[in-house]
Amino acid sequence: MIAQVIVDVAAKSVDRTFDYLIPDDLKDVVQPGVRVLVPFGPRKIQGYVMQIVSDEQSDIEIHRLKPIFEVKDIQPELTEELVKLSEWYSHYFVSKRISILEVMLPSAIKAKYTKAFSAKHPEQLPEYLRLRFNQDGLYPYKAAQNQEDVATLLTLMKQGIVEEVTLLSQHTTKKKQRAVRVIHPDMGDSILMDLEKKQKQYELLAFLLDEQHRSVLLRELKDMNFSTSAINTLERNGIIEKYDVVVERDPYEGRVFEQEHKRQLTEEQQEAFDQINRAAASHQAETFLLHGVTGSGKTEVYLQIIDQVLERQQEAMMLVPEIALTPQMVQRFKSRFGDEVAVLHSGLSHGERYDEWQKIRDGRARVSVGARSSVFAPFKNLGVIIIDEEHEATYKQEDYPRYHAREIAEWRSRYHHCPLVLGSATPSLESYARATRKVYTLLSMPTRVNNQQLPEVKIRDMRDELANGNRSIFSEDLAVAIEDRLQKQEQVVLFLNRRGYASFMLCRDCGHVPQCPNCDISMTYHKTTHELKCHYCGYHEPAPFQCPSCGSEHIQQMGTGTQRVEELIQERFPSARIIRMDVDTTSKKGSHEKLLKAFGDGKGDILLGTQMIAKGLDFPNITLVGVLNADTMLNLPDFRSSERTYQLLTQVAGRAGRHEKTGEVIIQTYNPDHYAVQDVQANNYLAFYEKEMQFRQLAKYPPYFFLINFTVTHEKMKVALQAATHVHQTLLQHVTEKAFILGPAPAALSRINNEYRFQILLKYKHEPGLIDALRYLDDYYHERYEQEKLALRIDIGPYMMM
Ligand code: ADP
Ligand code: ZN
Ligand code: ZN
């Protein structure tokens, strides 16, 4: 038999499978998805087995093939499905296969670790084998391969006599605890008889014999009031022994989740539930767009669908934009499904992530809740995939290999014949357009649970405020409303657009704004360190006291940081207790959740924050939401800027009055007439959708056209420009006249880290010759990058246009 292997070398030239012979002893473990060590030139490197072919199928001369050195996994880390997915993905999204395999696996796997066989019932092992297990009852996998024992051990594993264990190195070691077991359980009864007079030892031993197949933790024995001296005596007399067991870490350990109960669904919820459940029960790969206003009970629908899926012995995958921002969501899942839930996110340590991944792989956790990369979770029998807040840009990975979780989810939904649910209060234009064309099935939930009114939204024109002599950050109305809530002891959320709060320095005499010397971008002022920083390349310098351009001393901080806004609020409302949430106050692990909890517990009157407070906040006492600067996002050079503004404002507005008390929202803006702002006020998604679709059609943007953004970078402007021209020419030769090619033009960020950047934008509908052109360009520029650091980035379906 021959294994086709992708080797772990990130070079374009080896981006294909290589053939290796499978040694006889290993033929049962070498399967698609296992990792192997193979000879590669003079080196020994790691690879992933993609496929097994018999030597008759292959026209290669067998005697010239080299054998696999060693197998690293006893069971495949990658499922067969993921192996296939990687093949599809690398082709259509022009990415190296090895890069995709690596994003699929949790990072702990890349860390150093080894696998071993562990003896569950050493007494049932053949004598010669038992001797090869070490003191800890382990037989390292590698040694077993050297002794050609693997085939035998696999049989024993099937019989439940040995099992597979993973030994992670330092950073990732599993938590160990002392446990106790009887050394010779078969002699237990006769020992017991001898102990009849020693009450405590007798009780202990009787208990342990009863539980002999379970490892009992020392701690547990003590909790059950078994006497420590009895334990020690039995150990001294060679009847029992203490040993270390690996205990899985549960990142949510020690936290009590309130038991949540199923709710009687409303009519709208029931309708959505029925349709999704029908598709799930009949194993249909149908995609649903669940368009439900904030508070319409989408999450409740998800929970009940998953409940049904679990009933049918299937699994469920739930994606959320960012776990850290949705602690309440995790809590609801944990409280419904308990240990069945694996939570996957970047805040976990390598080891924790690996534990969660294994729980899924081994079928111990049948529900996952996670951010983007959890779309690759190794489920084998998915019954539903849900993407909440499907419009969020975080579902697109911006770094290589660039992928969109929705595309992966669609593929997996077809593979498993299970429905995919995209949920949002403000669907992406792409998804909604597909729903109107019946590619997706549209499900609408236009009313809030219990018919709660959506909050009233008021727009305040900040130009008027200025004309009336109000120079503060609060419009008169907002100030009055805040005062009112403080009096009534209700809570206020104030939202500050992230893009608006970066502060910079400006010389009031000559207008100079300090720029990064490496990038064409203004530097950000940081008050705590009194420094100027570049967010693109990391360059920083002390903030100047004199203008570097004209020497004037009138150079000062401009723009309003969150910290400054907090001061302004405190000045205006001295009695208010303010909780501020921004990158500075939430950088520590868990701090985000703590601040939210404090606010939920009523330890603050005003929650001030950036984008991160827009999501998932669900507290009954919030009755006022103020948006301090609605439009900083509208002016970005990005065709999605109106869509993002609409989505963000709707989401923020949805935080108010979610329960019994009515809510009010005040949006402050300099563009009160913009439809993105107006339609939020009217809470009219369709009106917004129609206007925005007209713009997209005129400007030839998605969903009318697909986009590919090509960015060429090089330290010499001329080289970069020439290459961009070459990309343009190549595309021209491969696409029809129905496609449009824009550029080359300097990118919006035209220089980063001393490299010049040019862009070409391709707009197209259907281009059969395109994939070949992309693959050609990708290969060609990989080579030029290796020779002269000339890079081409191909972004299919771009979200960041800068
Ligand atoms: P969404 O996800 O659409 O924002 P949620 O599912 O979070 O909405 O529901 C909003 C609130 O209403 C939550 O507090 C939830 O517990 C409650 N809720 C949802 N469905 C029902 C129902 N059928 N009956 C009573 N309360 C419900
Ligand atoms: Zn100056
Ligand atoms: Zn820079």
PDB file of C-alpha atoms and ligand atoms in Angstrom, residues 263-266 269 293-300 332 449-450 618 658-659, ligand 1:
ATOM      1  CA  ARG A 263     -39.491  28.179  26.567  1.00  0.00           C
ATOM      2  CA  GLN A 264     -42.811  27.900  24.865  1.00  0.00           C
ATOM      3  CA  LEU A 265     -42.033  29.241  21.398  1.00  0.00           C
ATOM      4  CA  THR A 266     -43.934  32.177  19.985  1.00  0.00           C
ATOM      5  CA  GLN A 269     -40.321  31.185  16.505  1.00  0.00           C
ATOM      6  CA  VAL A 293     -34.898  41.688  14.987  1.00  0.00           C
ATOM      7  CA  THR A 294     -32.780  41.917  18.129  1.00  0.00           C
ATOM      8  CA  GLY A 295     -34.672  40.248  20.938  1.00  0.00           C
ATOM      9  CA  SER A 296     -36.923  38.246  18.610  1.00  0.00           C
ATOM     10  CA  GLY A 297     -35.669  35.054  20.218  1.00  0.00           C
ATOM     11  CA  LYS A 298     -33.270  33.698  17.603  1.00  0.00           C
ATOM     12  CA  THR A 299     -31.049  32.133  20.230  1.00  0.00           C
ATOM     13  CA  GLU A 300     -33.996  30.293  21.720  1.00  0.00           C
ATOM     14  CA  ARG A 332     -26.994  29.822  27.821  1.00  0.00           C
ATOM     15  CA  VAL A 449     -40.635  38.109  22.141  1.00  0.00           C
ATOM     16  CA  ASN A 450     -43.691  39.178  24.227  1.00  0.00           C
ATOM     17  CA  ASP A 618     -28.882  41.658  27.449  1.00  0.00           C
ATOM     18  CA  ARG A 658     -35.082  44.384  25.875  1.00  0.00           C
ATOM     19  CA  HIS A 659     -37.282  43.408  28.768  1.00  0.00           C
TER      20      HIS A 659
HETATM   21  P1  ADP B   1     -32.116  37.237  19.928  1.00  0.00           P
HETATM   22  O1  ADP B   1     -31.102  36.127  19.876  1.00  0.00           O
HETATM   23  O2  ADP B   1     -33.008  37.274  18.706  1.00  0.00           O
HETATM   24  O3  ADP B   1     -31.577  38.583  20.275  1.00  0.00           O
HETATM   25  P2  ADP B   1     -32.952  35.912  22.364  1.00  0.00           P
HETATM   26  O4  ADP B   1     -33.100  34.494  21.966  1.00  0.00           O
HETATM   27  O5  ADP B   1     -31.729  36.296  23.113  1.00  0.00           O
HETATM   28  O6  ADP B   1     -33.149  36.869  21.103  1.00  0.00           O
HETATM   29  O7  ADP B   1     -34.249  36.308  23.181  1.00  0.00           O
HETATM   30  C1  ADP B   1     -34.403  37.556  23.832  1.00  0.00           C
HETATM   31  C2  ADP B   1     -34.936  37.337  25.249  1.00  0.00           C
HETATM   32  O8  ADP B   1     -36.213  36.732  25.214  1.00  0.00           O
HETATM   33  C3  ADP B   1     -34.060  36.427  26.056  1.00  0.00           C
HETATM   34  O9  ADP B   1     -33.980  36.918  27.364  1.00  0.00           O
HETATM   35  C4  ADP B   1     -34.782  35.093  26.002  1.00  0.00           C
HETATM   36  O10 ADP B   1     -34.515  34.317  27.150  1.00  0.00           O
HETATM   37  C5  ADP B   1     -36.236  35.493  25.911  1.00  0.00           C
HETATM   38  N1  ADP B   1     -37.041  34.548  25.125  1.00  0.00           N
HETATM   39  C6  ADP B   1     -36.739  34.025  23.926  1.00  0.00           C
HETATM   40  N2  ADP B   1     -37.728  33.235  23.467  1.00  0.00           N
HETATM   41  C7  ADP B   1     -38.704  33.269  24.402  1.00  0.00           C
HETATM   42  C8  ADP B   1     -40.002  32.680  24.501  1.00  0.00           C
HETATM   43  N3  ADP B   1     -40.512  31.898  23.523  1.00  0.00           N
HETATM   44  N4  ADP B   1     -40.727  32.941  25.608  1.00  0.00           N
HETATM   45  C9  ADP B   1     -40.231  33.736  26.581  1.00  0.00           C
HETATM   46  N5  ADP B   1     -39.027  34.319  26.546  1.00  0.00           N
HETATM   47  C10 ADP B   1     -38.264  34.108  25.475  1.00  0.00           C
END
